[in-house]
Amino acid sequence: MAIAVANEMGTVTISEDLIATIAGYAAVENYGIVGMCARSAGDAIVELFGKENLQKGVLVEKVSDGQVDITLHVALQYGVSLPAVSQNTKQNVRYRIEDMTGVSVRCVNIFVESIRVQ
């Protein structure tokens, strides 16, 4: 599926895979997030082969034209504040997607799958 963004010059179609990749980058650049967790068996299999999968742990759901919901499955660093890291991550993911694509983000949901000691 794709998201269409219309402006005065025409329509731009953006794939959900691109949005998932941007969300993955935006999530892991936050302090306290040490990685993304596989959300499906396909993600885990790709990881076994050593391929870089920037969409791992990211689910993009199209709500309407030009609007999406993002779900992230993350691993946090031990000792960080869960509410603070979650709030920063939500803001960063929303900002990056809206700034880079023009697609409006309705909500960002975060599932903490594990805690890791670094």
Short mmCIF file of N, CA, C and O in Angstrom, two decimals:
data_model
loop_
_atom_site.label_atom_id
_atom_site.label_comp_id
_atom_site.label_asym_id
_atom_site.label_seq_id
_atom_site.Cartn_x
_atom_site.Cartn_y
_atom_site.Cartn_z
N MET A 1 0.84 -1.18 0.00
CA MET A 1 0.00 0.00 0.00
C MET A 1 0.87 1.23 0.00
O MET A 1 2.02 1.19 0.41
N ALA A 2 0.30 2.32 -0.41
CA ALA A 2 1.04 3.57 -0.48
C ALA A 2 0.14 4.70 0.01
O ALA A 2 -1.08 4.59 0.03
N ILE A 3 0.80 5.78 0.39
CA ILE A 3 0.10 6.96 0.86
C ILE A 3 0.29 8.05 -0.18
O ILE A 3 1.42 8.34 -0.58
N ALA A 4 -0.79 8.66 -0.61
CA ALA A 4 -0.72 9.74 -1.60
C ALA A 4 -0.81 11.08 -0.88
O ALA A 4 -1.69 11.30 -0.05
N VAL A 5 0.13 11.96 -1.21
CA VAL A 5 0.15 13.31 -0.66
C VAL A 5 -0.01 14.28 -1.82
O VAL A 5 0.83 14.32 -2.73
N ALA A 6 -1.09 15.03 -1.81
CA ALA A 6 -1.36 15.97 -2.90
C ALA A 6 -0.97 17.38 -2.49
O ALA A 6 -1.14 17.78 -1.33
N ASN A 7 -0.42 18.12 -3.44
CA ASN A 7 -0.13 19.54 -3.24
C ASN A 7 -0.47 20.28 -4.53
O ASN A 7 -1.01 19.68 -5.47
N GLU A 8 -0.15 21.55 -4.61
CA GLU A 8 -0.52 22.35 -5.78
C GLU A 8 0.20 21.93 -7.06
O GLU A 8 -0.24 22.22 -8.15
N MET A 9 1.30 21.18 -6.94
CA MET A 9 2.07 20.77 -8.11
C MET A 9 1.70 19.36 -8.58
O MET A 9 2.15 18.92 -9.63
N GLY A 10 0.94 18.62 -7.80
CA GLY A 10 0.57 17.27 -8.18
C GLY A 10 0.47 16.35 -6.98
O GLY A 10 0.34 16.80 -5.85
N THR A 11 0.60 15.06 -7.24
CA THR A 11 0.48 14.06 -6.19
C THR A 11 1.78 13.27 -6.07
O THR A 11 2.36 12.87 -7.08
N VAL A 12 2.20 13.07 -4.84
CA VAL A 12 3.38 12.24 -4.55
C VAL A 12 2.89 11.00 -3.82
O VAL A 12 2.14 11.09 -2.87
N THR A 13 3.33 9.84 -4.31
CA THR A 13 2.96 8.58 -3.67
C THR A 13 4.16 8.05 -2.90
O THR A 13 5.25 7.89 -3.47
N ILE A 14 3.94 7.80 -1.61
CA ILE A 14 5.02 7.36 -0.72
C ILE A 14 4.67 5.97 -0.20
O ILE A 14 3.58 5.75 0.31
N SER A 15 5.63 5.04 -0.32
CA SER A 15 5.37 3.68 0.14
C SER A 15 5.42 3.61 1.67
O SER A 15 6.13 4.38 2.32
N GLU A 16 4.68 2.66 2.21
CA GLU A 16 4.69 2.45 3.66
C GLU A 16 6.05 1.94 4.12
O GLU A 16 6.45 2.18 5.25
N ASP A 17 6.77 1.23 3.24
CA ASP A 17 8.12 0.76 3.58
C ASP A 17 9.06 1.93 3.83
O ASP A 17 9.89 1.87 4.74
N LEU A 18 8.95 2.98 3.03
CA LEU A 18 9.79 4.16 3.23
C LEU A 18 9.48 4.82 4.57
O LEU A 18 10.38 5.19 5.31
N ILE A 19 8.21 4.93 4.89
CA ILE A 19 7.81 5.54 6.16
C ILE A 19 8.32 4.69 7.33
O ILE A 19 8.81 5.22 8.33
N ALA A 20 8.25 3.36 7.19
CA ALA A 20 8.75 2.47 8.24
C ALA A 20 10.26 2.61 8.41
O ALA A 20 10.76 2.60 9.54
N THR A 21 10.99 2.78 7.32
CA THR A 21 12.44 2.96 7.40
C THR A 21 12.78 4.27 8.11
O THR A 21 13.66 4.30 8.99
N ILE A 22 12.09 5.33 7.78
CA ILE A 22 12.31 6.62 8.44
C ILE A 22 12.00 6.52 9.93
O ILE A 22 12.75 7.01 10.77
N ALA A 23 10.90 5.86 10.27
CA ALA A 23 10.52 5.70 11.67
C ALA A 23 11.57 4.88 12.43
O ALA A 23 11.89 5.19 13.57
N GLY A 24 12.10 3.84 11.79
CA GLY A 24 13.14 3.03 12.41
C GLY A 24 14.39 3.83 12.71
O GLY A 24 14.97 3.75 13.80
N TYR A 25 14.85 4.62 11.73
CA TYR A 25 16.01 5.49 11.95
C TYR A 25 15.74 6.48 13.08
O TYR A 25 16.58 6.70 13.95
N ALA A 26 14.56 7.11 13.04
CA ALA A 26 14.22 8.13 14.04
C ALA A 26 14.14 7.54 15.44
O ALA A 26 14.51 8.19 16.42
N ALA A 27 13.68 6.30 15.55
CA ALA A 27 13.55 5.68 16.87
C ALA A 27 14.92 5.36 17.46
O ALA A 27 15.17 5.65 18.64
N VAL A 28 15.81 4.74 16.68
CA VAL A 28 17.08 4.30 17.25
C VAL A 28 18.06 5.44 17.49
O VAL A 28 19.06 5.25 18.18
N GLU A 29 17.78 6.64 16.98
CA GLU A 29 18.68 7.75 17.25
C GLU A 29 18.39 8.40 18.61
O GLU A 29 19.12 9.29 19.03
N ASN A 30 17.37 7.94 19.31
CA ASN A 30 17.04 8.49 20.62
C ASN A 30 17.86 7.81 21.72
O ASN A 30 18.05 6.60 21.70
N TYR A 31 18.29 8.61 22.69
CA TYR A 31 18.99 8.07 23.85
C TYR A 31 18.04 7.14 24.61
O TYR A 31 16.88 7.48 24.84
N GLY A 32 18.55 5.98 24.98
CA GLY A 32 17.76 5.03 25.76
C GLY A 32 17.22 3.89 24.93
O GLY A 32 16.89 2.84 25.48
N ILE A 33 17.10 4.06 23.63
CA ILE A 33 16.65 2.96 22.76
C ILE A 33 17.89 2.28 22.22
O ILE A 33 18.71 2.90 21.54
N VAL A 34 18.04 1.00 22.53
CA VAL A 34 19.24 0.27 22.10
C VAL A 34 18.98 -0.61 20.88
O VAL A 34 19.91 -1.17 20.32
N GLY A 35 17.73 -0.73 20.48
CA GLY A 35 17.45 -1.52 19.29
C GLY A 35 15.97 -1.70 19.07
O GLY A 35 15.14 -1.35 19.92
N MET A 36 15.67 -2.24 17.91
CA MET A 36 14.30 -2.55 17.55
C MET A 36 14.11 -4.06 17.69
O MET A 36 15.04 -4.83 17.49
N CYS A 37 12.92 -4.48 18.04
CA CYS A 37 12.62 -5.90 18.20
C CYS A 37 11.77 -6.38 17.04
O CYS A 37 10.91 -5.66 16.54
N ALA A 38 12.03 -7.60 16.60
CA ALA A 38 11.29 -8.17 15.47
C ALA A 38 9.81 -8.25 15.81
O ALA A 38 9.43 -8.70 16.88
N ARG A 39 8.97 -7.81 14.88
CA ARG A 39 7.53 -7.86 15.08
C ARG A 39 6.90 -9.04 14.38
O ARG A 39 5.74 -9.35 14.56
N SER A 40 7.70 -9.73 13.55
CA SER A 40 7.17 -10.89 12.83
C SER A 40 8.29 -11.90 12.60
O SER A 40 9.47 -11.59 12.76
N ALA A 41 7.90 -13.09 12.19
CA ALA A 41 8.89 -14.13 11.90
C ALA A 41 9.75 -13.72 10.71
O ALA A 41 10.94 -14.04 10.65
N GLY A 42 9.19 -13.00 9.77
CA GLY A 42 9.95 -12.53 8.61
C GLY A 42 11.09 -11.61 9.00
O GLY A 42 12.20 -11.69 8.45
N ASP A 43 10.84 -10.74 9.97
CA ASP A 43 11.90 -9.85 10.47
C ASP A 43 13.03 -10.65 11.09
O ASP A 43 14.20 -10.36 10.90
N ALA A 44 12.67 -11.67 11.86
CA ALA A 44 13.68 -12.49 12.53
C ALA A 44 14.50 -13.28 11.52
O ALA A 44 15.72 -13.43 11.68
N ILE A 45 13.87 -13.78 10.47
CA ILE A 45 14.59 -14.54 9.44
C ILE A 45 15.57 -13.65 8.69
O ILE A 45 16.71 -14.04 8.45
N VAL A 46 15.14 -12.45 8.33
CA VAL A 46 16.03 -11.52 7.63
C VAL A 46 17.24 -11.20 8.50
O VAL A 46 18.37 -11.13 8.03
N GLU A 47 17.01 -11.06 9.81
CA GLU A 47 18.09 -10.76 10.75
C GLU A 47 19.10 -11.91 10.83
O GLU A 47 20.30 -11.69 10.98
N LEU A 48 18.63 -13.13 10.72
CA LEU A 48 19.52 -14.29 10.75
C LEU A 48 20.53 -14.29 9.60
O LEU A 48 21.65 -14.74 9.74
N PHE A 49 20.11 -13.78 8.46
CA PHE A 49 20.99 -13.74 7.29
C PHE A 49 21.92 -12.54 7.29
O PHE A 49 22.68 -12.33 6.36
N GLY A 50 21.85 -11.72 8.33
CA GLY A 50 22.77 -10.59 8.47
C GLY A 50 22.41 -9.39 7.63
O GLY A 50 23.18 -8.46 7.49
N LYS A 51 21.24 -9.39 7.05
CA LYS A 51 20.81 -8.24 6.25
C LYS A 51 20.33 -7.13 7.18
O LYS A 51 19.71 -7.38 8.21
N GLU A 52 20.64 -5.91 6.79
CA GLU A 52 20.19 -4.76 7.58
C GLU A 52 18.72 -4.50 7.27
O GLU A 52 18.35 -4.27 6.13
N ASN A 53 17.89 -4.57 8.28
CA ASN A 53 16.46 -4.38 8.11
C ASN A 53 16.03 -3.19 8.97
O ASN A 53 15.79 -3.33 10.16
N LEU A 54 15.93 -2.03 8.35
CA LEU A 54 15.61 -0.82 9.09
C LEU A 54 14.13 -0.73 9.43
O LEU A 54 13.72 0.12 10.20
N GLN A 55 13.33 -1.62 8.85
CA GLN A 55 11.91 -1.62 9.12
C GLN A 55 11.54 -2.58 10.25
O GLN A 55 10.39 -2.67 10.64
N LYS A 56 12.54 -3.28 10.79
CA LYS A 56 12.28 -4.25 11.84
C LYS A 56 11.64 -3.56 13.04
O LYS A 56 12.13 -2.55 13.53
N GLY A 57 10.56 -4.12 13.52
CA GLY A 57 9.90 -3.58 14.69
C GLY A 57 9.02 -2.38 14.44
O GLY A 57 8.57 -1.73 15.37
N VAL A 58 8.76 -2.06 13.17
CA VAL A 58 7.94 -0.89 12.82
C VAL A 58 6.74 -1.35 12.02
O VAL A 58 6.87 -2.09 11.05
N LEU A 59 5.56 -0.90 12.42
CA LEU A 59 4.33 -1.18 11.69
C LEU A 59 3.69 0.15 11.32
O LEU A 59 3.48 1.01 12.18
N VAL A 60 3.41 0.33 10.03
CA VAL A 60 2.76 1.54 9.54
C VAL A 60 1.35 1.18 9.10
O VAL A 60 1.16 0.27 8.29
N GLU A 61 0.37 1.86 9.66
CA GLU A 61 -1.02 1.63 9.30
C GLU A 61 -1.60 2.90 8.71
O GLU A 61 -1.59 3.96 9.34
N LYS A 62 -2.11 2.78 7.49
CA LYS A 62 -2.72 3.92 6.82
C LYS A 62 -4.11 4.16 7.41
O LYS A 62 -4.94 3.25 7.46
N VAL A 63 -4.33 5.37 7.91
CA VAL A 63 -5.61 5.72 8.51
C VAL A 63 -6.50 6.35 7.46
O VAL A 63 -7.66 5.99 7.30
N SER A 64 -5.97 7.30 6.73
CA SER A 64 -6.67 7.95 5.63
C SER A 64 -5.60 8.50 4.69
O SER A 64 -4.41 8.35 4.95
N ASP A 65 -6.01 9.12 3.61
CA ASP A 65 -5.03 9.69 2.70
C ASP A 65 -4.21 10.76 3.42
O ASP A 65 -4.75 11.69 4.00
N GLY A 66 -2.90 10.55 3.43
CA GLY A 66 -2.01 11.51 4.05
C GLY A 66 -1.92 11.40 5.56
O GLY A 66 -1.38 12.30 6.20
N GLN A 67 -2.43 10.33 6.16
CA GLN A 67 -2.37 10.18 7.61
C GLN A 67 -2.11 8.73 7.98
O GLN A 67 -2.72 7.82 7.41
N VAL A 68 -1.17 8.51 8.93
CA VAL A 68 -0.78 7.15 9.33
C VAL A 68 -0.68 7.04 10.85
O VAL A 68 -0.55 8.03 11.55
N ASP A 69 -0.74 5.79 11.32
CA ASP A 69 -0.42 5.43 12.70
C ASP A 69 0.87 4.62 12.65
O ASP A 69 1.04 3.78 11.77
N ILE A 70 1.77 4.86 13.60
CA ILE A 70 3.05 4.15 13.66
C ILE A 70 3.09 3.34 14.95
O ILE A 70 2.76 3.86 16.03
N THR A 71 3.50 2.08 14.85
CA THR A 71 3.70 1.23 16.02
C THR A 71 5.14 0.77 16.03
O THR A 71 5.64 0.27 15.02
N LEU A 72 5.83 0.98 17.17
CA LEU A 72 7.23 0.62 17.32
C LEU A 72 7.39 -0.45 18.40
O LEU A 72 6.77 -0.35 19.46
N HIS A 73 8.21 -1.45 18.13
CA HIS A 73 8.57 -2.48 19.11
C HIS A 73 10.05 -2.27 19.41
O HIS A 73 10.89 -2.48 18.52
N VAL A 74 10.36 -1.84 20.64
CA VAL A 74 11.72 -1.40 20.96
C VAL A 74 12.32 -2.15 22.14
O VAL A 74 11.60 -2.75 22.94
N ALA A 75 13.64 -2.07 22.23
CA ALA A 75 14.38 -2.54 23.40
C ALA A 75 15.03 -1.31 24.04
O ALA A 75 15.67 -0.52 23.35
N LEU A 76 14.83 -1.16 25.34
CA LEU A 76 15.37 -0.01 26.06
C LEU A 76 16.62 -0.38 26.84
O LEU A 76 16.82 -1.53 27.22
N GLN A 77 17.42 0.64 27.10
CA GLN A 77 18.61 0.48 27.94
C GLN A 77 18.16 0.43 29.39
O GLN A 77 17.28 1.19 29.82
N TYR A 78 18.78 -0.46 30.17
CA TYR A 78 18.45 -0.58 31.58
C TYR A 78 18.78 0.72 32.31
O TYR A 78 19.83 1.31 32.11
N GLY A 79 17.87 1.19 33.13
CA GLY A 79 18.11 2.35 33.98
C GLY A 79 17.58 3.66 33.44
O GLY A 79 17.62 4.66 34.13
N VAL A 80 17.06 3.69 32.22
CA VAL A 80 16.53 4.93 31.68
C VAL A 80 15.07 5.09 32.09
O VAL A 80 14.39 4.12 32.45
N SER A 81 14.60 6.30 32.04
CA SER A 81 13.21 6.60 32.38
C SER A 81 12.31 6.23 31.20
O SER A 81 12.40 6.83 30.13
N LEU A 82 11.47 5.25 31.39
CA LEU A 82 10.57 4.80 30.33
C LEU A 82 9.67 5.92 29.81
O LEU A 82 9.57 6.12 28.60
N PRO A 83 9.01 6.70 30.68
CA PRO A 83 8.16 7.78 30.16
C PRO A 83 8.94 8.84 29.37
O PRO A 83 8.48 9.31 28.34
N ALA A 84 10.12 9.19 29.84
CA ALA A 84 10.92 10.22 29.15
C ALA A 84 11.39 9.74 27.78
O ALA A 84 11.28 10.45 26.78
N VAL A 85 11.91 8.51 27.73
CA VAL A 85 12.39 7.97 26.45
C VAL A 85 11.22 7.80 25.49
O VAL A 85 11.33 8.13 24.30
N SER A 86 10.09 7.32 25.98
CA SER A 86 8.91 7.13 25.12
C SER A 86 8.43 8.45 24.54
O SER A 86 8.13 8.55 23.35
N GLN A 87 8.34 9.48 25.36
CA GLN A 87 7.87 10.78 24.90
C GLN A 87 8.83 11.38 23.88
O GLN A 87 8.38 11.88 22.84
N ASN A 88 10.13 11.31 24.14
CA ASN A 88 11.12 11.82 23.18
C ASN A 88 11.05 11.06 21.86
O ASN A 88 11.14 11.65 20.78
N THR A 89 10.90 9.75 21.94
CA THR A 89 10.83 8.92 20.73
C THR A 89 9.59 9.25 19.92
O THR A 89 9.66 9.39 18.70
N LYS A 90 8.46 9.38 20.58
CA LYS A 90 7.22 9.73 19.88
C LYS A 90 7.36 11.06 19.14
O LYS A 90 6.98 11.18 17.98
N GLN A 91 7.90 12.05 19.83
CA GLN A 91 8.07 13.37 19.21
C GLN A 91 9.03 13.32 18.03
O GLN A 91 8.78 13.92 16.98
N ASN A 92 10.15 12.60 18.18
CA ASN A 92 11.14 12.53 17.13
C ASN A 92 10.62 11.78 15.90
O ASN A 92 10.81 12.23 14.77
N VAL A 93 9.95 10.66 16.12
CA VAL A 93 9.40 9.89 15.00
C VAL A 93 8.35 10.72 14.26
O VAL A 93 8.36 10.81 13.02
N ARG A 94 7.46 11.36 14.99
CA ARG A 94 6.43 12.21 14.37
C ARG A 94 7.07 13.33 13.55
O ARG A 94 6.72 13.56 12.40
N TYR A 95 8.04 14.01 14.15
CA TYR A 95 8.69 15.13 13.46
C TYR A 95 9.40 14.67 12.18
O TYR A 95 9.25 15.28 11.14
N ARG A 96 10.19 13.59 12.28
CA ARG A 96 10.96 13.11 11.12
C ARG A 96 10.06 12.71 9.96
O ARG A 96 10.32 13.05 8.82
N ILE A 97 9.01 11.97 10.26
CA ILE A 97 8.11 11.51 9.19
C ILE A 97 7.39 12.69 8.55
O ILE A 97 7.33 12.81 7.33
N GLU A 98 6.84 13.58 9.38
CA GLU A 98 6.11 14.72 8.83
C GLU A 98 7.02 15.67 8.07
O GLU A 98 6.63 16.20 7.03
N ASP A 99 8.25 15.86 8.56
CA ASP A 99 9.18 16.77 7.90
C ASP A 99 9.70 16.20 6.58
O ASP A 99 9.80 16.91 5.59
N MET A 100 10.03 14.91 6.56
CA MET A 100 10.64 14.31 5.38
C MET A 100 9.63 13.91 4.30
O MET A 100 9.98 13.89 3.12
N THR A 101 8.40 13.58 4.68
CA THR A 101 7.44 13.07 3.70
C THR A 101 6.21 13.93 3.51
O THR A 101 5.54 13.82 2.49
N GLY A 102 5.86 14.73 4.49
CA GLY A 102 4.63 15.50 4.41
C GLY A 102 3.40 14.70 4.83
O GLY A 102 2.28 15.19 4.78
N VAL A 103 3.61 13.46 5.25
CA VAL A 103 2.52 12.60 5.72
C VAL A 103 2.26 12.92 7.18
O VAL A 103 3.18 12.97 7.99
N SER A 104 1.01 13.13 7.53
CA SER A 104 0.64 13.44 8.91
C SER A 104 0.60 12.17 9.74
O SER A 104 0.06 11.15 9.31
N VAL A 105 1.19 12.23 10.94
CA VAL A 105 1.20 11.09 11.85
C VAL A 105 0.13 11.33 12.91
O VAL A 105 0.20 12.29 13.67
N ARG A 106 -0.88 10.45 12.93
CA ARG A 106 -1.96 10.59 13.90
C ARG A 106 -1.50 10.20 15.29
O ARG A 106 -1.76 10.90 16.26
N CYS A 107 -0.82 9.04 15.41
CA CYS A 107 -0.31 8.62 16.71
C CYS A 107 0.88 7.70 16.53
O CYS A 107 1.06 7.07 15.49
N VAL A 108 1.73 7.66 17.57
CA VAL A 108 2.88 6.76 17.62
C VAL A 108 2.71 5.91 18.87
O VAL A 108 2.64 6.43 19.97
N ASN A 109 2.60 4.60 18.67
CA ASN A 109 2.46 3.65 19.77
C ASN A 109 3.79 2.94 19.98
O ASN A 109 4.42 2.52 19.01
N ILE A 110 4.22 2.81 21.24
CA ILE A 110 5.49 2.17 21.55
C ILE A 110 5.24 0.97 22.46
O ILE A 110 4.59 1.09 23.50
N PHE A 111 5.76 -0.18 22.04
CA PHE A 111 5.73 -1.40 22.84
C PHE A 111 7.16 -1.70 23.26
O PHE A 111 8.02 -1.93 22.40
N VAL A 112 7.42 -1.71 24.56
CA VAL A 112 8.75 -2.05 25.06
C VAL A 112 8.81 -3.56 25.19
O VAL A 112 8.14 -4.15 26.04
N GLU A 113 9.60 -4.18 24.33
CA GLU A 113 9.69 -5.64 24.28
C GLU A 113 10.75 -6.19 25.23
O GLU A 113 10.63 -7.31 25.70
N SER A 114 11.83 -5.42 25.47
CA SER A 114 12.88 -5.91 26.35
C SER A 114 13.69 -4.75 26.91
O SER A 114 13.62 -3.63 26.42
N ILE A 115 14.46 -5.06 27.94
CA ILE A 115 15.39 -4.11 28.56
C ILE A 115 16.76 -4.76 28.49
O ILE A 115 16.92 -5.93 28.84
N ARG A 116 17.75 -4.01 28.03
CA ARG A 116 19.10 -4.55 27.86
C ARG A 116 20.10 -3.72 28.66
O ARG A 116 19.97 -2.52 28.78
N VAL A 117 21.11 -4.41 29.17
CA VAL A 117 22.22 -3.75 29.85
C VAL A 117 23.30 -3.51 28.83
O VAL A 117 23.72 -4.42 28.13
N GLN A 118 23.76 -2.28 28.75
CA GLN A 118 24.81 -1.94 27.77
C GLN A 118 26.15 -1.87 28.40
O GLN A 118 26.39 -1.39 29.42
#
